[in-house]
């Protein structure tokens, strides 16, 4: 029997606005399956986003949703989690929103290890605002604001999250649709800050400019660059050149922020 996505979609909200071939729809389906697999109840789940194409996602989902200011999803989500720690809080958004304009909020949410899941769709570009380069646009690649090639080194967003203190960090791609829901579900179950980076594709502002002939070409690239972290140990540095590790990249136990905060309140009130 076909999976029932409709039960999680806000009535009357489809069709979505994403361009043909955009990877965000694949990610949204993965998120829906993950929330279903975790048995999340709509009334106890908050989905938060900033601004951008990926940040339109909560508008389609029939949960408690908040579409906030550019780059501020992690800050609003932190407020929700602090006020209602019993809720499951999920952020979703793109690389420009989450890790460039919102980079400061992103790293500090990781540092605090607050219990939320952040689905970070990395399509290497600011899609909605016209294809400007972001902090994850690869060096030399073309964007509307770098028409002769991006001179900047780019962030490895998963490494950034690990370095900032996130206690669960995983990565997959829009090509690996069957892995997206499993990694998001693992992130939801993890107690602490969980980052799931999904390498995505924007055929409209990134693909055409960087000479991908079709969406199929972009998907082939995602397939080719991905190496499961479990397989990487058996590969040589030469074989790993230009590849990207996928799967669970980091997992650790560390005190969760809301619980630590509650202990301080209890101690002070007790005194
Ligand atoms: Fe997707 Fe790019 Fe279109 Fe935005 S501009 S909806 S990221 S394909
Ligand atoms: Mg983007």
mmCIF file of N, CA and C and ligand atoms in Angstrom, residues 17-24 53-54 123 125 127-128 201-206, ligand 1:
data_model
loop_
_atom_site.group_PDB
_atom_site.id
_atom_site.type_symbol
_atom_site.label_atom_id
_atom_site.label_comp_id
_atom_site.label_asym_id
_atom_site.label_seq_id
_atom_site.Cartn_x
_atom_site.Cartn_y
_atom_site.Cartn_z
ATOM 1 N N UNK A 17 5.542 25.181 -3.963
ATOM 2 C CA UNK A 17 6.072 26.183 -4.898
ATOM 3 C C UNK A 17 7.425 25.795 -5.485
ATOM 4 N N UNK A 18 7.999 24.662 -5.036
ATOM 5 C CA UNK A 18 9.361 24.350 -5.451
ATOM 6 C C UNK A 18 9.448 24.055 -6.953
ATOM 7 N N UNK A 19 10.564 24.436 -7.543
ATOM 8 C CA UNK A 19 10.768 24.254 -8.985
ATOM 9 C C UNK A 19 10.817 22.765 -9.336
ATOM 10 N N UNK A 20 10.498 22.404 -10.579
ATOM 11 C CA UNK A 20 10.662 21.014 -11.001
ATOM 12 C C UNK A 20 12.121 20.581 -10.801
ATOM 13 N N UNK A 21 12.316 19.444 -10.174
ATOM 14 C CA UNK A 21 13.668 18.921 -9.973
ATOM 15 C C UNK A 21 14.327 19.347 -8.684
ATOM 16 N N UNK A 22 13.706 20.264 -7.951
ATOM 17 C CA UNK A 22 14.270 20.691 -6.663
ATOM 18 C C UNK A 22 14.242 19.511 -5.685
ATOM 19 N N UNK A 23 15.287 19.389 -4.880
ATOM 20 C CA UNK A 23 15.358 18.252 -3.951
ATOM 21 C C UNK A 23 14.532 18.413 -2.687
ATOM 22 N N UNK A 24 13.996 19.616 -2.440
ATOM 23 C CA UNK A 24 13.339 19.845 -1.149
ATOM 24 C C UNK A 24 12.115 18.944 -0.928
ATOM 25 N N UNK A 53 13.866 28.916 0.195
ATOM 26 C CA UNK A 53 13.027 27.880 -0.432
ATOM 27 C C UNK A 53 12.797 26.725 0.522
ATOM 28 N N UNK A 54 13.873 26.218 1.148
ATOM 29 C CA UNK A 54 13.730 25.083 2.072
ATOM 30 C C UNK A 54 12.883 25.465 3.275
ATOM 31 N N UNK A 123 22.159 23.046 -0.648
ATOM 32 C CA UNK A 123 22.210 23.021 -2.114
ATOM 33 C C UNK A 123 23.246 24.008 -2.642
ATOM 34 N N UNK A 125 23.871 27.149 -2.315
ATOM 35 C CA UNK A 125 23.494 28.431 -2.924
ATOM 36 C C UNK A 125 22.341 29.058 -2.137
ATOM 37 N N UNK A 127 19.005 29.912 -2.861
ATOM 38 C CA UNK A 127 18.101 29.648 -3.983
ATOM 39 C C UNK A 127 17.065 30.735 -4.173
ATOM 40 N N UNK A 128 16.280 30.990 -3.127
ATOM 41 C CA UNK A 128 15.107 31.869 -3.270
ATOM 42 C C UNK A 128 15.482 33.306 -3.620
ATOM 43 N N UNK A 201 19.721 19.540 -4.332
ATOM 44 C CA UNK A 201 20.044 20.178 -5.604
ATOM 45 C C UNK A 201 19.074 21.311 -5.914
ATOM 46 N N UNK A 202 19.640 22.375 -6.449
ATOM 47 C CA UNK A 202 18.860 23.520 -6.928
ATOM 48 C C UNK A 202 19.171 23.654 -8.406
ATOM 49 N N UNK A 203 18.381 23.009 -9.271
ATOM 50 C CA UNK A 203 18.668 23.100 -10.701
ATOM 51 C C UNK A 203 18.502 24.515 -11.246
ATOM 52 N N UNK A 204 17.686 25.335 -10.587
ATOM 53 C CA UNK A 204 17.339 26.643 -11.142
ATOM 54 C C UNK A 204 18.451 27.676 -11.005
ATOM 55 N N UNK A 205 18.995 27.836 -9.804
ATOM 56 C CA UNK A 205 19.994 28.902 -9.641
ATOM 57 C C UNK A 205 21.426 28.376 -9.579
ATOM 58 N N UNK A 206 21.599 27.105 -9.200
ATOM 59 C CA UNK A 206 22.961 26.565 -9.083
ATOM 60 C C UNK A 206 23.301 25.648 -10.262
HETATM 61 FE FE1 LIG B 1 14.496 24.602 -5.266
HETATM 62 FE FE2 LIG B 1 16.320 26.220 -6.316
HETATM 63 FE FE3 LIG B 1 13.799 26.378 -7.167
HETATM 64 FE FE4 LIG B 1 14.463 27.211 -4.724
HETATM 65 S S1 LIG B 1 15.160 28.101 -6.662
HETATM 66 S S2 LIG B 1 12.667 25.945 -5.249
HETATM 67 S S3 LIG B 1 16.080 25.745 -4.117
HETATM 68 S S4 LIG B 1 15.187 24.600 -7.401
#
